[in-house]
Amino acid sequence: MPESIPAVVAHGGAGPGPDRQKNVEAAVKVAADMLESGASALEAAVEACVILEDDPVFNAGTGGVFRNDGSVLLDASLHVSDGRMGFVIAMEDTPNPIRVAADLLDEPINGLTGVGARDWADSRGHKRDRVEGRPPAEGIGDTVGVIARDSTGAMACATSTGGCSYRPPGRVGDVPLPGCGFWASGDLSVAATGEGEAITTALLSYKVSERVLQNGDTLSEAMSWGISELIEEGVSVGLISLGRDGPGEGLSNTDMPWAEWHG
Ligand code: GLY
């Protein structure tokens, strides 16, 4: 692959909530330092995502919100620009589901759900650890996402969530669904946040990528098109994206802390 300028972009969830900007910037800084030290996009995206999962202000990992029955069920996805993909759905007792998604990249399966996902994680040495979680809140920021590009031009897109507030335990949101909450092609990566049902119905991440690759839109034009044309007014949604060149970008129709770094 030709040389590229490393970059990273991350968000801390669409929707209002406590001030989360500095926390997102801290995760971006770690990913930036890793990329500058020669880490791959995949390594940097996963580590930044772990930092966000470990931070209780975010609805992901440790801070995941309760489902309607009081359970904490976590989703995560990872997509690499070489086509590898891993995702997990509704994992219990797993503070860092993104690490399980990462272990799926080189497996003959892409995704795992529920008890099977947890059992598989056990077999791969991912310790069970109770996730305290927290009560859901109206409009609270949901999902975290990180996209990184390394000096080879490889990109990786990592997302993680406890799911939108006030959802039943069996509900599946956008984060673990390819093309919905995440997409990484060879040239472009997009991650979405917000109301998973609307994002899924719109196939939002894929459609925004397609708009750039087929229509020649800029990242910000495509994200703006996706949010205004594919999402109903009043539905909280945000996006981050990163192309083969240039800095990452973020856009949302609600509060969404996001930050970027490029070398
Ligand atoms: N965007 C996260 C979810 O809807 O589950």
Coordinates of C-alpha atoms and ligand atoms in Angstrom, one line a residue:
M1 CA 0.0 0.0 0.0
P2 CA 1.2 3.5 -0.7
E3 CA 2.4 5.8 2.2
S4 CA -0.3 7.7 4.0
I5 CA -0.6 10.3 6.7
P6 CA -1.8 8.7 9.9
A7 CA -5.1 10.1 11.3
V8 CA -7.7 9.3 13.9
V9 CA -11.3 10.5 14.5
A10 CA -13.5 9.5 17.4
H11 CA -16.9 10.4 18.9
G12 CA -18.5 9.9 22.3
G13 CA -22.1 9.4 21.3
A14 CA -24.9 11.4 19.8
G15 CA -27.3 13.0 22.3
P16 CA -27.0 15.3 25.3
G17 CA -25.3 14.2 28.5
P18 CA -22.4 15.2 30.7
D19 CA -19.5 17.1 29.1
R20 CA -17.6 14.3 27.3
Q21 CA -15.4 16.3 24.9
K22 CA -12.2 16.1 27.0
N23 CA -12.7 12.3 27.4
V24 CA -12.9 11.8 23.6
E25 CA -9.8 14.0 23.1
A26 CA -7.9 11.9 25.6
A27 CA -8.7 8.7 23.7
V28 CA -7.7 10.4 20.4
K29 CA -4.4 11.4 21.9
V30 CA -3.6 7.8 22.9
A31 CA -4.4 6.6 19.4
A32 CA -2.4 9.4 17.9
D33 CA 0.6 8.6 20.0
M34 CA 0.3 4.9 19.0
L35 CA 0.1 5.8 15.3
E36 CA 3.1 8.0 15.6
S37 CA 5.0 5.2 17.2
G38 CA 4.2 2.9 14.3
A39 CA 1.1 1.1 15.6
S40 CA -1.4 -0.2 13.0
A41 CA -4.7 1.5 12.4
L42 CA -6.3 -1.6 13.9
E43 CA -4.3 -1.5 17.1
A44 CA -4.9 2.3 17.6
A45 CA -8.6 2.1 16.9
V46 CA -9.1 -0.8 19.4
E47 CA -7.1 0.8 22.1
A48 CA -8.9 4.1 21.8
C49 CA -12.2 2.3 21.9
V50 CA -11.1 0.4 25.0
I51 CA -10.4 3.7 26.7
L52 CA -13.9 5.0 25.8
E53 CA -15.4 1.6 27.0
D54 CA -13.5 2.0 30.3
D55 CA -14.8 5.5 30.9
P56 CA -18.1 5.4 32.7
V57 CA -19.4 8.7 31.2
F58 CA -20.0 6.8 27.9
N59 CA -22.8 4.4 27.1
A60 CA -20.4 1.6 26.2
G61 CA -18.5 -1.0 28.1
T62 CA -18.4 0.0 31.8
G63 CA -20.9 2.8 31.4
G64 CA -23.5 0.8 29.4
V65 CA -27.1 1.7 30.2
F66 CA -29.5 -0.9 31.6
R67 CA -32.0 -2.6 29.3
N68 CA -35.6 -2.5 30.4
D69 CA -35.1 -5.6 32.6
G70 CA -32.0 -4.1 34.3
S71 CA -29.5 -6.2 32.4
V72 CA -26.4 -4.6 30.8
L73 CA -25.9 -6.0 27.3
L74 CA -23.1 -4.7 25.2
D75 CA -22.5 -4.6 21.4
A76 CA -19.3 -3.8 19.5
S77 CA -18.0 -4.0 16.0
L78 CA -14.7 -3.8 14.2
H79 CA -14.2 -3.4 10.4
V80 CA -10.8 -3.2 8.7
S81 CA -10.2 -1.7 5.3
D82 CA -8.8 -5.1 4.1
G83 CA -12.3 -6.5 4.5
R84 CA -12.0 -8.3 7.9
M85 CA -14.9 -7.8 10.2
G86 CA -15.9 -8.9 13.7
F87 CA -19.0 -8.0 15.8
V88 CA -20.6 -9.1 19.0
I89 CA -24.1 -8.6 20.1
A90 CA -25.7 -8.5 23.6
M91 CA -22.7 -9.6 25.6
E92 CA -23.0 -9.8 29.4
D93 CA -20.1 -9.5 31.8
T94 CA -17.8 -8.1 29.2
P95 CA -16.5 -4.6 29.9
N96 CA -14.5 -4.5 26.6
P97 CA -16.6 -6.2 23.9
I98 CA -14.4 -4.5 21.3
R99 CA -11.6 -6.9 22.3
V100 CA -13.8 -9.9 21.6
A101 CA -14.8 -8.4 18.2
A102 CA -11.0 -8.0 17.5
D103 CA -10.4 -11.6 18.2
L104 CA -13.1 -12.5 15.6
L105 CA -11.3 -10.8 12.7
D106 CA -9.3 -13.8 11.7
E107 CA -12.0 -16.4 12.4
P108 CA -14.2 -18.1 9.8
I109 CA -17.2 -16.4 11.4
N110 CA -17.9 -12.7 11.6
G111 CA -20.3 -12.3 14.5
L112 CA -21.5 -13.8 17.7
T113 CA -24.4 -13.1 20.0
G114 CA -25.5 -13.5 23.6
V115 CA -24.6 -16.6 25.5
G116 CA -22.7 -18.0 22.6
A117 CA -20.6 -14.9 22.3
R118 CA -19.8 -15.0 26.0
D119 CA -18.9 -18.7 25.9
W120 CA -16.6 -18.1 22.9
A121 CA -15.0 -15.2 24.7
D122 CA -14.3 -17.5 27.7
S123 CA -12.6 -20.0 25.3
R124 CA -10.4 -17.2 24.1
G125 CA -9.4 -16.1 27.6
H126 CA -11.5 -13.0 27.9
K127 CA -12.3 -12.9 31.6
R128 CA -15.9 -12.4 32.8
D129 CA -16.2 -9.2 34.7
R130 CA -19.5 -7.8 36.0
V131 CA -20.5 -4.5 34.3
E132 CA -22.2 -2.2 36.8
G133 CA -23.9 -0.2 34.1
R134 CA -26.2 2.7 35.0
P135 CA -29.8 3.7 34.6
P136 CA -30.9 4.8 31.2
A137 CA -31.6 8.5 30.6
E138 CA -33.6 10.3 28.0
G139 CA -31.4 11.2 25.1
I140 CA -28.2 10.2 26.8
G141 CA -25.2 9.9 24.4
D142 CA -25.0 6.5 23.0
T143 CA -22.3 4.5 21.3
V144 CA -18.6 5.3 21.0
G145 CA -16.7 5.1 17.8
V146 CA -13.1 5.4 16.5
I147 CA -11.7 5.4 13.0
A148 CA -7.9 5.2 12.5
R149 CA -5.7 5.3 9.5
D150 CA -2.0 4.3 9.6
S151 CA 1.0 5.1 7.5
T152 CA 0.3 2.2 5.1
G153 CA -3.1 3.7 4.4
A154 CA -4.9 0.9 6.2
M155 CA -8.0 1.9 8.1
A156 CA -10.0 0.4 11.0
C157 CA -13.4 1.4 12.4
A158 CA -14.3 0.4 16.0
T159 CA -17.7 1.0 17.6
S160 CA -19.2 0.0 20.9
T161 CA -22.4 0.6 22.8
G162 CA -24.8 -0.4 25.6
G163 CA -27.6 0.2 23.3
C164 CA -30.1 3.1 23.2
S165 CA -31.9 3.9 26.5
Y166 CA -35.3 2.1 27.1
R167 CA -34.8 -0.9 24.9
P168 CA -35.7 -4.5 25.8
P169 CA -32.9 -7.1 26.4
G170 CA -33.3 -8.9 23.0
R171 CA -33.1 -5.7 20.9
V172 CA -30.4 -5.3 18.3
G173 CA -29.2 -1.8 17.4
D174 CA -27.1 -0.5 14.6
V175 CA -23.6 -0.9 16.2
P176 CA -23.1 -4.6 15.3
L177 CA -24.9 -4.5 12.0
P178 CA -22.6 -4.0 8.9
G179 CA -23.4 -0.9 6.8
C180 CA -25.6 0.4 9.6
G181 CA -23.4 1.5 12.6
F182 CA -20.1 1.0 10.8
W183 CA -18.5 0.5 7.4
A184 CA -14.9 0.4 6.2
S185 CA -14.1 0.0 2.5
G186 CA -10.6 0.2 1.1
D187 CA -10.9 4.0 0.7
L188 CA -13.2 5.2 3.4
S189 CA -14.6 4.5 6.8
V190 CA -17.8 5.7 8.4
A191 CA -19.3 5.2 11.9
A192 CA -22.7 6.2 13.1
T193 CA -24.2 7.0 16.5
G194 CA -27.7 7.8 17.7
E195 CA -31.0 6.1 17.4
G196 CA -30.1 2.6 16.1
E197 CA -33.5 1.9 14.6
A198 CA -33.3 4.9 12.2
I199 CA -29.6 4.2 11.4
T200 CA -30.4 0.6 10.6
T201 CA -33.4 1.4 8.4
A202 CA -31.3 3.9 6.5
L203 CA -28.3 1.6 6.2
L204 CA -26.6 4.9 7.1
S205 CA -22.9 4.1 7.2
Y206 CA -22.9 2.2 3.9
K207 CA -25.0 4.8 2.1
V208 CA -22.8 7.7 3.2
S209 CA -19.7 5.8 2.1
E210 CA -21.4 5.0 -1.3
R211 CA -22.2 8.7 -1.7
V212 CA -18.5 9.6 -1.4
L213 CA -17.2 6.7 -3.6
Q214 CA -19.8 6.9 -6.3
N215 CA -21.0 10.5 -6.3
G216 CA -17.7 12.1 -5.5
D217 CA -19.1 14.0 -2.5
T218 CA -16.7 15.2 0.2
L219 CA -17.0 13.5 3.6
S220 CA -18.9 16.4 5.0
E221 CA -21.2 16.7 2.1
A222 CA -22.0 13.0 2.3
M223 CA -22.5 13.0 6.0
S224 CA -24.7 16.1 5.7
W225 CA -26.7 14.3 3.0
G226 CA -27.1 11.2 5.1
I227 CA -28.3 13.0 8.1
S228 CA -30.7 15.3 6.3
E229 CA -32.0 13.0 3.6
L230 CA -32.0 9.5 5.2
I231 CA -33.0 10.4 8.8
E232 CA -36.3 11.8 9.9
E233 CA -36.3 15.2 11.5
G234 CA -36.1 15.0 15.3
V235 CA -34.2 11.7 15.4
S236 CA -30.8 12.1 17.0
V237 CA -28.0 10.9 14.8
G238 CA -24.3 11.6 14.3
L239 CA -21.5 10.4 12.1
I240 CA -17.7 10.3 11.9
S241 CA -15.7 9.5 8.8
L242 CA -12.2 9.2 7.5
G243 CA -10.9 8.9 3.9
R244 CA -7.7 7.8 2.4
D245 CA -6.3 11.3 2.7
G246 CA -6.9 14.3 4.9
P247 CA -8.4 14.6 8.4
G248 CA -11.4 12.8 9.9
E249 CA -14.6 14.6 10.2
G250 CA -17.7 14.5 12.4
L251 CA -21.3 15.8 12.0
S252 CA -24.5 15.4 14.0
N253 CA -27.9 16.8 14.4
T254 CA -27.6 16.9 18.2
D255 CA -24.8 17.1 20.8
M256 CA -21.9 14.8 19.9
P257 CA -18.4 15.2 21.3
W258 CA -15.9 14.3 18.6
A259 CA -12.2 14.9 18.0
E260 CA -9.6 14.2 15.4
W261 CA -5.9 14.2 14.9
H262 CA -3.8 13.8 11.8
G263 CA 0.0 13.6 11.4
Ligands
GLY1 N1 -26.7 3.5 18.4 C1 -26.7 2.6 19.4 C2 -28.0 1.8 19.4 O1 -29.0 2.2 18.9 O2 -27.9 0.7 20.0

